[in-house]
Amino acid sequence: ITNAMNILNGNNHVELKAMGKAINKAVTIAEILKRKMPLHQVTSLSSCEIVNVFEPLEEGLDTVVNQHYVSCVTITLSRNLVGVDVDDIGYQVSLSITFCLRILLVPGWIGQRFRCHFAFQHIILCALN
């Protein structure tokens, strides 16, 4: 997480790539990063063919070939929309925008105080008449 944040401080975006059992860790890291700073996310899924070739240790034995497919994910996190395709099916808007919009749409929360996770500022909602 620290490495990704350091990359984002110097660059516009960072890519997280994972396959197989590591996908859940990549998703968790992406979600933690999105809560630490407002980031746009583009996720793409694919599958990779893994071929294992086992050579025999003794002469006269056959070579064993094992093929299987593994799920892969690429998560691109970007600080701004430069180079981001917002029409991509895997695009998710920055949490800072969706968080504030979600608060504004809940009628029972008007007049209450909330703390924004992305800027560490308080928001007080006023009734819009």
Short mmCIF file of N, CA, C and O in Angstrom, two decimals:
data_model
loop_
_atom_site.label_atom_id
_atom_site.label_comp_id
_atom_site.label_asym_id
_atom_site.label_seq_id
_atom_site.Cartn_x
_atom_site.Cartn_y
_atom_site.Cartn_z
N ILE A 1 0.84 -1.18 0.00
CA ILE A 1 0.00 0.00 0.00
C ILE A 1 0.89 1.25 0.00
O ILE A 1 0.62 2.20 -0.73
N THR A 2 1.93 1.22 0.80
CA THR A 2 2.84 2.36 0.86
C THR A 2 3.53 2.57 -0.49
O THR A 2 3.68 3.70 -0.94
N ASN A 3 3.96 1.47 -1.12
CA ASN A 3 4.61 1.58 -2.43
C ASN A 3 3.66 2.19 -3.46
O ASN A 3 4.06 3.05 -4.25
N ALA A 4 2.42 1.75 -3.48
CA ALA A 4 1.45 2.28 -4.44
C ALA A 4 1.18 3.76 -4.17
O ALA A 4 1.07 4.55 -5.12
N MET A 5 1.11 4.15 -2.91
CA MET A 5 0.88 5.57 -2.59
C MET A 5 2.08 6.42 -3.02
O MET A 5 1.91 7.53 -3.51
N ASN A 6 3.29 5.89 -2.85
CA ASN A 6 4.48 6.61 -3.30
C ASN A 6 4.49 6.76 -4.81
O ASN A 6 4.88 7.81 -5.33
N ILE A 7 4.07 5.72 -5.53
CA ILE A 7 3.98 5.80 -6.99
C ILE A 7 2.96 6.84 -7.40
O ILE A 7 3.18 7.64 -8.32
N LEU A 8 1.82 6.87 -6.71
CA LEU A 8 0.76 7.84 -7.04
C LEU A 8 1.18 9.27 -6.72
O LEU A 8 0.68 10.20 -7.34
N ASN A 9 2.06 9.46 -5.77
CA ASN A 9 2.53 10.82 -5.47
C ASN A 9 3.37 11.36 -6.60
O ASN A 9 3.39 12.57 -6.83
N GLY A 10 4.07 10.50 -7.33
CA GLY A 10 4.91 10.95 -8.43
C GLY A 10 4.28 10.81 -9.79
O GLY A 10 4.69 11.46 -10.75
N ASN A 11 3.29 9.95 -9.91
CA ASN A 11 2.66 9.66 -11.21
C ASN A 11 1.16 9.89 -11.14
O ASN A 11 0.59 10.06 -10.07
N ASN A 12 0.54 9.83 -12.31
CA ASN A 12 -0.90 10.02 -12.42
C ASN A 12 -1.67 8.75 -12.06
O ASN A 12 -2.77 8.82 -11.53
N HIS A 13 -1.10 7.57 -12.37
CA HIS A 13 -1.85 6.34 -12.14
C HIS A 13 -0.92 5.20 -11.73
O HIS A 13 0.30 5.27 -11.88
N VAL A 14 -1.54 4.15 -11.18
CA VAL A 14 -0.83 2.94 -10.80
C VAL A 14 -1.69 1.75 -11.24
O VAL A 14 -2.92 1.84 -11.24
N GLU A 15 -1.04 0.66 -11.67
CA GLU A 15 -1.75 -0.55 -12.08
C GLU A 15 -1.45 -1.66 -11.10
O GLU A 15 -0.30 -1.91 -10.76
N LEU A 16 -2.51 -2.33 -10.67
CA LEU A 16 -2.38 -3.52 -9.83
C LEU A 16 -2.78 -4.71 -10.69
O LEU A 16 -3.88 -4.73 -11.23
N LYS A 17 -1.90 -5.69 -10.82
CA LYS A 17 -2.19 -6.89 -11.61
C LYS A 17 -2.08 -8.10 -10.71
O LYS A 17 -1.14 -8.20 -9.92
N ALA A 18 -3.05 -9.00 -10.83
CA ALA A 18 -3.04 -10.21 -10.00
C ALA A 18 -3.69 -11.35 -10.76
O ALA A 18 -4.48 -11.12 -11.68
N MET A 19 -3.35 -12.55 -10.35
CA MET A 19 -3.98 -13.72 -10.95
C MET A 19 -4.20 -14.78 -9.88
O MET A 19 -3.49 -14.85 -8.89
N GLY A 20 -5.25 -15.57 -10.11
CA GLY A 20 -5.55 -16.68 -9.20
C GLY A 20 -5.95 -16.21 -7.81
O GLY A 20 -6.77 -15.32 -7.63
N LYS A 21 -5.33 -16.85 -6.81
CA LYS A 21 -5.68 -16.58 -5.41
C LYS A 21 -5.25 -15.19 -4.94
O LYS A 21 -5.68 -14.74 -3.89
N ALA A 22 -4.42 -14.51 -5.70
CA ALA A 22 -3.95 -13.17 -5.30
C ALA A 22 -4.93 -12.07 -5.68
O ALA A 22 -4.73 -10.91 -5.31
N ILE A 23 -6.00 -12.40 -6.41
CA ILE A 23 -6.97 -11.38 -6.86
C ILE A 23 -7.62 -10.68 -5.67
O ILE A 23 -7.77 -9.46 -5.66
N ASN A 24 -7.99 -11.44 -4.64
CA ASN A 24 -8.64 -10.80 -3.48
C ASN A 24 -7.71 -9.81 -2.79
O ASN A 24 -8.16 -8.79 -2.29
N LYS A 25 -6.41 -10.06 -2.77
CA LYS A 25 -5.47 -9.12 -2.16
C LYS A 25 -5.37 -7.84 -2.99
O LYS A 25 -5.30 -6.75 -2.45
N ALA A 26 -5.36 -7.98 -4.32
CA ALA A 26 -5.29 -6.81 -5.19
C ALA A 26 -6.54 -5.94 -5.02
O ALA A 26 -6.44 -4.71 -4.97
N VAL A 27 -7.70 -6.57 -4.92
CA VAL A 27 -8.95 -5.83 -4.73
C VAL A 27 -8.94 -5.12 -3.38
O VAL A 27 -9.33 -3.95 -3.27
N THR A 28 -8.46 -5.79 -2.35
CA THR A 28 -8.38 -5.18 -1.02
C THR A 28 -7.44 -3.99 -1.02
O THR A 28 -7.76 -2.92 -0.46
N ILE A 29 -6.29 -4.12 -1.66
CA ILE A 29 -5.34 -3.01 -1.74
C ILE A 29 -5.96 -1.84 -2.49
O ILE A 29 -5.83 -0.68 -2.07
N ALA A 30 -6.66 -2.12 -3.59
CA ALA A 30 -7.31 -1.05 -4.36
C ALA A 30 -8.35 -0.32 -3.51
O ALA A 30 -8.43 0.91 -3.53
N GLU A 31 -9.14 -1.06 -2.75
CA GLU A 31 -10.17 -0.44 -1.92
C GLU A 31 -9.55 0.40 -0.80
O GLU A 31 -10.05 1.48 -0.48
N ILE A 32 -8.46 -0.06 -0.21
CA ILE A 32 -7.78 0.72 0.82
C ILE A 32 -7.24 2.02 0.23
O ILE A 32 -7.38 3.10 0.81
N LEU A 33 -6.60 1.92 -0.95
CA LEU A 33 -6.06 3.11 -1.60
C LEU A 33 -7.16 4.10 -1.95
O LEU A 33 -6.99 5.31 -1.81
N LYS A 34 -8.31 3.59 -2.41
CA LYS A 34 -9.42 4.47 -2.79
C LYS A 34 -9.99 5.21 -1.58
O LYS A 34 -10.53 6.30 -1.72
N ARG A 35 -9.86 4.63 -0.40
CA ARG A 35 -10.36 5.30 0.80
C ARG A 35 -9.34 6.27 1.39
O ARG A 35 -9.69 7.12 2.20
N LYS A 36 -8.09 6.14 1.00
CA LYS A 36 -7.06 7.06 1.48
C LYS A 36 -6.98 8.32 0.63
O LYS A 36 -6.60 9.37 1.13
N MET A 37 -7.30 8.22 -0.66
CA MET A 37 -7.26 9.38 -1.56
C MET A 37 -8.30 9.16 -2.65
O MET A 37 -8.61 8.03 -2.98
N PRO A 38 -8.87 10.23 -3.20
CA PRO A 38 -9.87 10.07 -4.27
C PRO A 38 -9.21 9.56 -5.55
O PRO A 38 -8.37 10.23 -6.12
N LEU A 39 -9.60 8.35 -5.96
CA LEU A 39 -9.02 7.72 -7.14
C LEU A 39 -10.11 7.18 -8.05
O LEU A 39 -11.10 6.62 -7.59
N HIS A 40 -9.92 7.34 -9.35
CA HIS A 40 -10.79 6.72 -10.34
C HIS A 40 -10.25 5.33 -10.61
O HIS A 40 -9.04 5.11 -10.62
N GLN A 41 -11.16 4.37 -10.85
CA GLN A 41 -10.75 2.97 -11.02
C GLN A 41 -11.27 2.41 -12.33
O GLN A 41 -12.43 2.63 -12.68
N VAL A 42 -10.42 1.69 -13.04
CA VAL A 42 -10.82 0.93 -14.21
C VAL A 42 -10.36 -0.49 -13.98
O VAL A 42 -9.17 -0.75 -13.78
N THR A 43 -11.30 -1.44 -14.01
CA THR A 43 -11.00 -2.85 -13.75
C THR A 43 -11.25 -3.66 -15.01
O THR A 43 -12.27 -3.47 -15.68
N SER A 44 -10.31 -4.53 -15.34
CA SER A 44 -10.52 -5.44 -16.47
C SER A 44 -10.19 -6.85 -16.02
O SER A 44 -9.25 -7.09 -15.27
N LEU A 45 -11.01 -7.79 -16.49
CA LEU A 45 -10.86 -9.20 -16.16
C LEU A 45 -10.44 -9.98 -17.39
O LEU A 45 -10.84 -9.66 -18.51
N SER A 46 -9.65 -11.01 -17.19
CA SER A 46 -9.23 -11.87 -18.28
C SER A 46 -8.88 -13.23 -17.70
O SER A 46 -9.02 -13.47 -16.51
N SER A 47 -8.42 -14.12 -18.56
CA SER A 47 -7.93 -15.41 -18.09
C SER A 47 -6.64 -15.73 -18.84
O SER A 47 -6.45 -15.32 -19.98
N CYS A 48 -5.77 -16.44 -18.17
CA CYS A 48 -4.47 -16.80 -18.74
C CYS A 48 -4.34 -18.32 -18.74
O CYS A 48 -4.77 -18.98 -17.80
N GLU A 49 -3.74 -18.83 -19.78
CA GLU A 49 -3.48 -20.26 -19.84
C GLU A 49 -2.11 -20.54 -19.22
O GLU A 49 -1.11 -19.94 -19.60
N ILE A 50 -2.09 -21.44 -18.27
CA ILE A 50 -0.84 -21.84 -17.62
C ILE A 50 -0.50 -23.23 -18.11
O ILE A 50 -1.32 -24.15 -18.04
N VAL A 51 0.72 -23.39 -18.61
CA VAL A 51 1.18 -24.69 -19.10
C VAL A 51 2.38 -25.11 -18.27
O VAL A 51 3.40 -24.41 -18.23
N ASN A 52 2.25 -26.23 -17.57
CA ASN A 52 3.35 -26.80 -16.80
C ASN A 52 3.89 -28.00 -17.56
O ASN A 52 3.14 -28.91 -17.92
N VAL A 53 5.19 -28.01 -17.80
CA VAL A 53 5.84 -29.12 -18.49
C VAL A 53 6.79 -29.78 -17.49
O VAL A 53 7.70 -29.13 -16.97
N PHE A 54 6.57 -31.06 -17.24
CA PHE A 54 7.39 -31.81 -16.31
C PHE A 54 8.27 -32.77 -17.10
O PHE A 54 7.78 -33.70 -17.75
N GLU A 55 9.56 -32.54 -17.03
CA GLU A 55 10.53 -33.41 -17.69
C GLU A 55 10.84 -34.59 -16.77
O GLU A 55 11.00 -34.39 -15.56
N PRO A 56 10.96 -35.80 -17.33
CA PRO A 56 11.25 -36.96 -16.48
C PRO A 56 12.69 -36.92 -15.95
O PRO A 56 13.59 -36.42 -16.61
N LEU A 57 12.87 -37.43 -14.75
CA LEU A 57 14.20 -37.52 -14.16
C LEU A 57 14.96 -38.75 -14.67
O LEU A 57 16.19 -38.78 -14.65
N GLU A 58 14.20 -39.76 -15.10
CA GLU A 58 14.82 -40.98 -15.61
C GLU A 58 14.52 -41.10 -17.10
O GLU A 58 13.48 -40.67 -17.58
N GLU A 59 15.44 -41.71 -17.82
CA GLU A 59 15.23 -41.89 -19.26
C GLU A 59 14.16 -42.95 -19.50
O GLU A 59 13.97 -43.87 -18.72
N GLY A 60 13.44 -42.76 -20.60
CA GLY A 60 12.41 -43.72 -20.98
C GLY A 60 11.02 -43.33 -20.52
O GLY A 60 10.03 -43.94 -20.91
N LEU A 61 10.90 -42.32 -19.67
CA LEU A 61 9.59 -41.86 -19.21
C LEU A 61 9.11 -40.71 -20.09
O LEU A 61 9.90 -39.99 -20.69
N ASP A 62 7.80 -40.55 -20.17
CA ASP A 62 7.21 -39.50 -20.99
C ASP A 62 7.23 -38.16 -20.27
O ASP A 62 7.18 -38.08 -19.04
N THR A 63 7.25 -37.09 -21.07
CA THR A 63 7.10 -35.74 -20.55
C THR A 63 5.62 -35.51 -20.25
O THR A 63 4.75 -35.85 -21.06
N VAL A 64 5.33 -34.94 -19.10
CA VAL A 64 3.95 -34.68 -18.70
C VAL A 64 3.67 -33.19 -18.90
O VAL A 64 4.42 -32.34 -18.43
N VAL A 65 2.56 -32.89 -19.60
CA VAL A 65 2.15 -31.51 -19.85
C VAL A 65 0.80 -31.28 -19.17
O VAL A 65 -0.15 -32.02 -19.40
N ASN A 66 0.74 -30.26 -18.33
CA ASN A 66 -0.49 -29.93 -17.61
C ASN A 66 -0.91 -28.52 -18.00
O ASN A 66 -0.14 -27.57 -17.84
N GLN A 67 -2.14 -28.35 -18.52
CA GLN A 67 -2.66 -27.05 -18.92
C GLN A 67 -3.88 -26.70 -18.08
O GLN A 67 -4.73 -27.55 -17.85
N HIS A 68 -3.94 -25.45 -17.64
CA HIS A 68 -5.15 -24.97 -16.96
C HIS A 68 -5.24 -23.46 -17.11
O HIS A 68 -4.27 -22.79 -17.44
N TYR A 69 -6.45 -22.93 -16.88
CA TYR A 69 -6.70 -21.50 -17.01
C TYR A 69 -6.85 -20.87 -15.64
O TYR A 69 -7.43 -21.46 -14.73
N VAL A 70 -6.30 -19.65 -15.52
CA VAL A 70 -6.36 -18.92 -14.26
C VAL A 70 -6.96 -17.55 -14.53
O VAL A 70 -6.65 -16.91 -15.53
N SER A 71 -7.84 -17.10 -13.64
CA SER A 71 -8.42 -15.77 -13.77
C SER A 71 -7.38 -14.70 -13.47
O SER A 71 -6.52 -14.87 -12.60
N CYS A 72 -7.48 -13.58 -14.20
CA CYS A 72 -6.55 -12.47 -14.02
C CYS A 72 -7.35 -11.17 -13.90
O CYS A 72 -8.42 -11.05 -14.49
N VAL A 73 -6.82 -10.21 -13.15
CA VAL A 73 -7.46 -8.91 -13.02
C VAL A 73 -6.38 -7.83 -13.14
O VAL A 73 -5.26 -8.01 -12.69
N THR A 74 -6.75 -6.73 -13.79
CA THR A 74 -5.91 -5.54 -13.84
C THR A 74 -6.74 -4.38 -13.32
O THR A 74 -7.80 -4.08 -13.87
N ILE A 75 -6.27 -3.75 -12.26
CA ILE A 75 -6.96 -2.62 -11.65
C ILE A 75 -6.08 -1.39 -11.85
O ILE A 75 -4.95 -1.35 -11.36
N THR A 76 -6.60 -0.41 -12.60
CA THR A 76 -5.88 0.83 -12.83
C THR A 76 -6.50 1.91 -11.96
O THR A 76 -7.70 2.17 -12.06
N LEU A 77 -5.70 2.51 -11.10
CA LEU A 77 -6.15 3.59 -10.23
C LEU A 77 -5.51 4.88 -10.70
O LEU A 77 -4.30 4.94 -10.91
N SER A 78 -6.34 5.92 -10.88
CA SER A 78 -5.84 7.19 -11.42
C SER A 78 -6.31 8.35 -10.55
O SER A 78 -7.45 8.37 -10.08
N ARG A 79 -5.43 9.33 -10.39
CA ARG A 79 -5.76 10.51 -9.59
C ARG A 79 -6.70 11.46 -10.32
O ARG A 79 -7.46 12.19 -9.70
N ASN A 80 -6.62 11.49 -11.65
CA ASN A 80 -7.52 12.34 -12.44
C ASN A 80 -7.94 11.57 -13.68
O ASN A 80 -7.58 10.40 -13.86
N LEU A 81 -8.70 12.19 -14.54
CA LEU A 81 -9.28 11.50 -15.68
C LEU A 81 -8.40 11.50 -16.92
O LEU A 81 -8.84 11.07 -17.98
N VAL A 82 -7.16 11.96 -16.81
CA VAL A 82 -6.25 11.98 -17.96
C VAL A 82 -5.91 10.53 -18.33
O VAL A 82 -5.39 9.78 -17.51
N GLY A 83 -6.25 10.14 -19.53
CA GLY A 83 -5.97 8.78 -19.99
C GLY A 83 -6.93 7.72 -19.50
O GLY A 83 -6.70 6.54 -19.70
N VAL A 84 -8.02 8.12 -18.85
CA VAL A 84 -9.00 7.17 -18.32
C VAL A 84 -10.22 7.18 -19.22
O VAL A 84 -10.77 8.24 -19.53
N ASP A 85 -10.65 5.99 -19.66
CA ASP A 85 -11.85 5.86 -20.49
C ASP A 85 -13.07 5.72 -19.57
O ASP A 85 -13.30 4.66 -19.00
N VAL A 86 -13.83 6.81 -19.42
CA VAL A 86 -14.99 6.78 -18.52
C VAL A 86 -16.13 5.95 -19.08
O VAL A 86 -17.07 5.62 -18.35
N ASP A 87 -16.07 5.59 -20.36
CA ASP A 87 -17.11 4.75 -20.97
C ASP A 87 -16.77 3.27 -20.86
O ASP A 87 -17.56 2.43 -21.30
N ASP A 88 -15.63 2.93 -20.29
CA ASP A 88 -15.24 1.54 -20.11
C ASP A 88 -16.21 0.86 -19.17
O ASP A 88 -16.68 1.47 -18.20
N ILE A 89 -16.52 -0.41 -19.42
CA ILE A 89 -17.49 -1.13 -18.59
C ILE A 89 -16.97 -1.33 -17.17
O ILE A 89 -17.74 -1.48 -16.23
N GLY A 90 -15.65 -1.30 -16.98
CA GLY A 90 -15.08 -1.50 -15.65
C GLY A 90 -14.74 -0.21 -14.92
O GLY A 90 -14.06 -0.24 -13.91
N TYR A 91 -15.23 0.93 -15.42
CA TYR A 91 -14.90 2.22 -14.79
C TYR A 91 -15.74 2.44 -13.53
O TYR A 91 -16.93 2.19 -13.51
N GLN A 92 -15.07 2.92 -12.48
CA GLN A 92 -15.76 3.33 -11.25
C GLN A 92 -15.30 4.74 -10.91
O GLN A 92 -14.11 5.02 -10.87
N VAL A 93 -16.26 5.61 -10.66
CA VAL A 93 -15.96 7.01 -10.35
C VAL A 93 -15.27 7.09 -8.99
O VAL A 93 -15.39 6.19 -8.17
N SER A 94 -14.55 8.17 -8.76
CA SER A 94 -13.84 8.39 -7.51
C SER A 94 -14.79 8.33 -6.33
O SER A 94 -15.91 8.83 -6.40
N LEU A 95 -14.37 7.71 -5.25
CA LEU A 95 -15.22 7.57 -4.06
C LEU A 95 -15.60 8.91 -3.45
O LEU A 95 -16.64 9.03 -2.85
N SER A 96 -14.76 9.91 -3.58
CA SER A 96 -15.08 11.20 -2.97
C SER A 96 -16.35 11.79 -3.58
O SER A 96 -17.17 12.35 -2.89
N ILE A 97 -16.52 11.63 -4.87
CA ILE A 97 -17.71 12.14 -5.54
C ILE A 97 -18.93 11.32 -5.15
O ILE A 97 -19.96 11.86 -4.75
N THR A 98 -18.82 10.00 -5.23
CA THR A 98 -19.98 9.15 -4.93
C THR A 98 -20.35 9.23 -3.45
O THR A 98 -21.52 9.19 -3.10
N PHE A 99 -19.37 9.37 -2.56
CA PHE A 99 -19.65 9.47 -1.13
C PHE A 99 -20.49 10.69 -0.83
O PHE A 99 -21.48 10.63 -0.12
N CYS A 100 -20.09 11.82 -1.37
CA CYS A 100 -20.84 13.06 -1.11
C CYS A 100 -22.22 13.03 -1.76
O CYS A 100 -23.18 13.50 -1.18
N LEU A 101 -22.33 12.47 -2.95
CA LEU A 101 -23.64 12.38 -3.60
C LEU A 101 -24.57 11.47 -2.82
O LEU A 101 -25.76 11.72 -2.70
N ARG A 102 -24.04 10.38 -2.29
CA ARG A 102 -24.85 9.45 -1.52
C ARG A 102 -25.40 10.15 -0.28
O ARG A 102 -26.55 9.96 0.10
N ILE A 103 -24.60 10.98 0.37
CA ILE A 103 -25.07 11.72 1.54
C ILE A 103 -26.17 12.69 1.15
O ILE A 103 -27.18 12.81 1.83
N LEU A 104 -25.99 13.38 0.03
CA LEU A 104 -26.97 14.37 -0.38
C LEU A 104 -28.32 13.76 -0.74
O LEU A 104 -29.34 14.42 -0.67
N LEU A 105 -28.33 12.49 -1.12
CA LEU A 105 -29.57 11.86 -1.56
C LEU A 105 -30.37 11.22 -0.43
O LEU A 105 -31.46 10.77 -0.64
N VAL A 106 -29.83 11.16 0.78
CA VAL A 106 -30.54 10.55 1.90
C VAL A 106 -31.29 11.63 2.66
O VAL A 106 -30.68 12.49 3.29
N PRO A 107 -32.64 11.65 2.60
CA PRO A 107 -33.41 12.75 3.19
C PRO A 107 -33.26 12.87 4.70
O PRO A 107 -33.26 13.96 5.25
N GLY A 108 -33.13 11.78 5.42
CA GLY A 108 -33.05 11.83 6.88
C GLY A 108 -31.75 12.40 7.40
O GLY A 108 -31.62 12.67 8.59
N TRP A 109 -30.76 12.60 6.53
CA TRP A 109 -29.45 13.07 6.98
C TRP A 109 -29.31 14.57 6.89
O TRP A 109 -28.27 15.11 7.24
N ILE A 110 -30.32 15.29 6.44
CA ILE A 110 -30.21 16.73 6.27
C ILE A 110 -30.03 17.39 7.64
O ILE A 110 -30.75 17.11 8.58
N GLY A 111 -29.03 18.26 7.75
CA GLY A 111 -28.74 18.96 8.98
C GLY A 111 -27.76 18.23 9.88
O GLY A 111 -27.34 18.76 10.88
N GLN A 112 -27.40 17.00 9.54
CA GLN A 112 -26.46 16.25 10.36
C GLN A 112 -25.03 16.51 9.91
O GLN A 112 -24.78 16.94 8.78
N ARG A 113 -24.10 16.24 10.79
CA ARG A 113 -22.68 16.48 10.51
C ARG A 113 -22.00 15.15 10.14
O ARG A 113 -22.20 14.15 10.80
N PHE A 114 -21.19 15.17 9.07
CA PHE A 114 -20.47 14.00 8.62
C PHE A 114 -19.01 14.35 8.41
O PHE A 114 -18.67 15.50 8.15
N ARG A 115 -18.18 13.37 8.48
CA ARG A 115 -16.77 13.59 8.23
C ARG A 115 -16.39 12.92 6.92
O ARG A 115 -16.58 11.72 6.75
N CYS A 116 -15.86 13.69 5.95
CA CYS A 116 -15.43 13.14 4.67
C CYS A 116 -14.12 12.41 4.87
O CYS A 116 -13.19 12.93 5.46
N HIS A 117 -14.03 11.20 4.34
CA HIS A 117 -12.83 10.39 4.50
C HIS A 117 -11.70 10.87 3.61
O HIS A 117 -10.55 10.57 3.85
N PHE A 118 -11.98 11.62 2.55
CA PHE A 118 -10.95 11.95 1.58
C PHE A 118 -10.28 13.28 1.85
O PHE A 118 -9.16 13.50 1.46
N ALA A 119 -10.92 14.17 2.55
CA ALA A 119 -10.31 15.49 2.80
C ALA A 119 -10.25 15.82 4.29
O ALA A 119 -9.74 16.85 4.66
N PHE A 120 -10.78 14.93 5.14
CA PHE A 120 -10.82 15.14 6.57
C PHE A 120 -11.48 16.47 6.93
O PHE A 120 -11.02 17.21 7.78
N GLN A 121 -12.57 16.75 6.23
CA GLN A 121 -13.36 17.94 6.51
C GLN A 121 -14.76 17.52 6.89
O GLN A 121 -15.25 16.49 6.48
N HIS A 122 -15.40 18.36 7.68
CA HIS A 122 -16.78 18.07 8.06
C HIS A 122 -17.74 18.65 7.04
O HIS A 122 -17.51 19.69 6.46
N ILE A 123 -18.84 17.93 6.83
CA ILE A 123 -19.88 18.38 5.90
C ILE A 123 -21.15 18.54 6.72
O ILE A 123 -21.53 17.63 7.45
N ILE A 124 -21.79 19.65 6.59
CA ILE A 124 -23.10 19.85 7.19
C ILE A 124 -24.09 20.01 6.04
O ILE A 124 -23.95 20.89 5.20
N LEU A 125 -25.10 19.16 6.03
CA LEU A 125 -26.08 19.21 4.94
C LEU A 125 -27.23 20.15 5.31
O LEU A 125 -27.73 20.12 6.43
N CYS A 126 -27.59 20.96 4.38
CA CYS A 126 -28.68 21.89 4.58
C CYS A 126 -29.84 21.50 3.69
O CYS A 126 -29.65 20.97 2.61
N ALA A 127 -31.03 21.77 4.16
CA ALA A 127 -32.23 21.45 3.37
C ALA A 127 -32.26 22.36 2.15
O ALA A 127 -32.05 23.58 2.26
N LEU A 128 -32.51 21.78 0.99
CA LEU A 128 -32.60 22.54 -0.25
C LEU A 128 -34.07 22.76 -0.57
O LEU A 128 -34.78 21.85 -0.93
N ASN A 129 -34.56 23.98 -0.39
CA ASN A 129 -35.95 24.27 -0.67
C ASN A 129 -36.05 25.23 -1.83
O ASN A 129 -35.33 26.11 -2.02
#
